[in-house]
Amino acid sequence: MAEKNELMQEYIWIGIIIAMLTTFLVILGYVSEAKGFDTPSSAVTCDVRQVRKGEILTPGVKEVAPGIYEVNLKARMWAWIPNSIEVVNPKKIIFKVTSEDVVHGFQIVGTPVNFMVFPGYIAEIQWEVPEDFEGTYLFVCNEYCGLGHDTMWGQLIIKRE
Ligand SMILES: [Cu+2]
């Protein structure tokens, strides 16, 4: 009888574990799909020396189609180049970001945009900007990169007309 009870407890615990795993996967699925969180869509390799010389990834903001912006960003200790990005009525922003030196992290506070930036790689991330996003958003480096890490920030200005 005691053995039967122990077996029953085993099944109960297996059931609890399966229920927990299912719950975590459902939450993960919800966050990635409904909230638009995503992993970097691609990472293209590049030569850091060419990035430093400015031969690859000229920093700046370009409207490639109505409402579609391409933002080229360079990270270096301890600045984002450019550190001010302005877009008008954006539908989608395509970020292409690389680092000149060490690992940095690009995060726009209050948005799902958050990814790591590695030297030697161009991270390309697309963000479909919800219509209610308007105003000035702070972007920061969220990977500790040295003494001036806390001064590494910039602003994304979203204008609606
Ligand atoms: Cu940093």
Coordinates of C-alpha atoms and ligand atoms in Angstrom, one line a residue:
M1 CA 0.0 0.0 0.0
A2 CA 2.8 2.4 0.9
E3 CA 4.5 1.7 -2.5
K4 CA 1.3 2.6 -4.3
N5 CA 1.1 5.9 -2.4
E6 CA 4.7 6.8 -3.3
L7 CA 4.0 6.0 -6.9
M8 CA 1.0 8.3 -6.8
Q9 CA 3.1 11.1 -5.3
E10 CA 5.6 10.6 -8.2
Y11 CA 2.8 11.1 -10.7
I12 CA 1.6 14.1 -8.9
W13 CA 5.0 15.7 -9.0
I14 CA 5.5 14.8 -12.6
G15 CA 2.2 16.5 -13.3
I16 CA 3.2 19.6 -11.4
I17 CA 6.5 19.8 -13.3
I18 CA 4.8 19.4 -16.7
A19 CA 2.2 22.1 -15.7
M20 CA 5.0 24.5 -14.7
L21 CA 7.0 24.0 -17.9
T22 CA 3.8 24.5 -20.0
T23 CA 3.0 27.7 -18.1
F24 CA 6.6 29.0 -18.7
L25 CA 6.4 28.2 -22.4
V26 CA 3.0 29.8 -22.8
I27 CA 4.3 33.0 -21.1
L28 CA 7.4 32.9 -23.3
G29 CA 5.3 32.5 -26.4
Y30 CA 3.0 35.3 -25.3
V31 CA 5.8 37.7 -24.6
S32 CA 7.6 37.0 -27.9
E33 CA 4.5 37.0 -30.1
A34 CA 2.0 39.5 -28.5
K35 CA 4.6 41.9 -27.1
G36 CA 6.8 41.7 -30.2
F37 CA 10.0 40.7 -28.4
D38 CA 12.4 39.0 -30.7
T39 CA 16.0 37.8 -31.0
P40 CA 18.3 39.7 -33.4
S41 CA 17.1 38.9 -36.9
S42 CA 20.6 38.6 -38.3
A43 CA 24.2 39.3 -37.5
V44 CA 26.5 40.0 -40.3
T45 CA 30.3 39.9 -39.7
C46 CA 32.4 43.0 -40.4
D47 CA 36.0 44.1 -40.0
V48 CA 36.4 46.3 -36.9
R49 CA 39.3 48.3 -38.5
Q50 CA 37.0 49.2 -41.4
V51 CA 34.3 50.2 -39.0
R52 CA 36.8 52.5 -37.1
K53 CA 37.9 54.1 -40.4
G54 CA 34.2 54.7 -41.3
E55 CA 34.4 52.5 -44.4
I56 CA 31.5 50.3 -43.2
L57 CA 28.2 51.4 -41.7
T58 CA 28.2 55.2 -42.1
P59 CA 26.3 56.4 -39.0
G60 CA 23.0 58.2 -39.6
V61 CA 19.3 58.1 -40.1
K62 CA 17.8 57.5 -43.5
E63 CA 14.1 57.2 -44.6
V64 CA 14.3 54.4 -47.2
A65 CA 10.5 54.3 -47.9
P66 CA 7.6 56.3 -46.4
G67 CA 7.6 55.6 -42.7
I68 CA 10.5 53.1 -43.0
Y69 CA 13.7 54.3 -41.4
E70 CA 17.1 52.8 -41.5
V71 CA 19.3 53.8 -38.5
N72 CA 23.0 53.1 -38.7
L73 CA 24.6 53.3 -35.3
K74 CA 28.1 52.8 -34.0
A75 CA 29.0 52.1 -30.4
R76 CA 32.3 53.0 -28.8
M77 CA 33.5 53.6 -25.4
W78 CA 31.6 55.7 -24.3
A79 CA 29.2 57.0 -26.9
W80 CA 26.6 56.2 -29.4
I81 CA 27.2 57.7 -32.9
P82 CA 24.8 59.4 -33.6
N83 CA 23.4 60.0 -30.1
S84 CA 20.3 61.6 -31.3
I85 CA 17.9 60.0 -33.7
E86 CA 14.8 61.7 -35.1
V87 CA 12.1 60.0 -37.0
V88 CA 8.7 61.3 -38.2
N89 CA 5.7 59.1 -38.4
P90 CA 7.7 55.9 -38.3
K91 CA 6.1 52.5 -39.1
K92 CA 9.2 50.6 -38.9
I93 CA 12.8 51.3 -37.8
I94 CA 15.6 49.1 -39.0
F95 CA 18.6 49.3 -36.7
K96 CA 22.0 48.3 -37.9
V97 CA 24.4 48.5 -35.1
T98 CA 28.0 47.6 -34.5
S99 CA 30.8 48.3 -32.0
E100 CA 34.3 49.7 -32.6
D101 CA 35.8 48.2 -29.5
V102 CA 34.1 46.1 -26.8
V103 CA 30.7 44.5 -26.2
H104 CA 27.9 47.0 -25.7
G105 CA 24.1 46.7 -25.2
F106 CA 21.6 48.8 -27.1
Q107 CA 18.3 49.4 -25.2
I108 CA 15.6 51.9 -25.9
V109 CA 13.9 52.4 -22.5
G110 CA 10.2 51.8 -22.6
T111 CA 10.3 49.8 -25.9
P112 CA 11.0 46.2 -26.7
V113 CA 14.2 47.2 -28.5
N114 CA 17.1 45.6 -26.5
F115 CA 20.0 43.7 -27.9
M116 CA 23.7 43.2 -27.6
V117 CA 26.3 44.8 -29.9
F118 CA 29.5 42.9 -30.6
P119 CA 32.6 44.2 -32.3
G120 CA 33.0 42.4 -35.6
Y121 CA 29.2 41.9 -36.1
I122 CA 26.5 44.1 -37.4
A123 CA 23.3 43.5 -35.5
E124 CA 20.2 44.2 -37.6
I125 CA 16.9 44.6 -35.7
Q126 CA 13.6 45.7 -37.1
W127 CA 11.1 47.4 -34.9
E128 CA 7.5 47.9 -36.0
V129 CA 6.7 51.1 -34.1
P130 CA 3.2 51.1 -32.6
E131 CA 1.2 54.2 -33.5
D132 CA 1.0 55.5 -29.9
F133 CA 4.7 55.8 -29.6
E134 CA 5.5 59.5 -29.6
G135 CA 8.0 61.7 -27.9
T136 CA 11.5 61.4 -26.6
Y137 CA 12.9 58.0 -25.6
L138 CA 16.2 57.4 -23.8
F139 CA 18.5 54.8 -25.2
V140 CA 21.4 53.5 -23.2
C141 CA 24.2 51.0 -23.1
N142 CA 23.2 48.2 -20.8
E143 CA 26.4 46.1 -20.9
Y144 CA 29.1 47.4 -18.6
C145 CA 31.8 48.7 -20.9
G146 CA 34.2 50.6 -18.7
L147 CA 34.5 53.8 -16.6
G148 CA 32.3 56.0 -18.7
H149 CA 29.6 53.4 -19.3
D150 CA 27.0 55.5 -17.4
T151 CA 27.6 58.4 -19.8
M152 CA 26.8 56.2 -22.8
W153 CA 23.3 57.3 -23.8
G154 CA 21.3 59.1 -26.5
Q155 CA 17.7 59.9 -27.4
L156 CA 15.2 58.7 -30.0
I157 CA 12.7 61.4 -30.9
I158 CA 9.5 60.1 -32.5
K159 CA 7.4 62.8 -34.1
R160 CA 3.8 62.3 -35.2
E161 CA 2.3 64.7 -37.8
Ligands
CU1 CU 28.3 50.4 -21.7

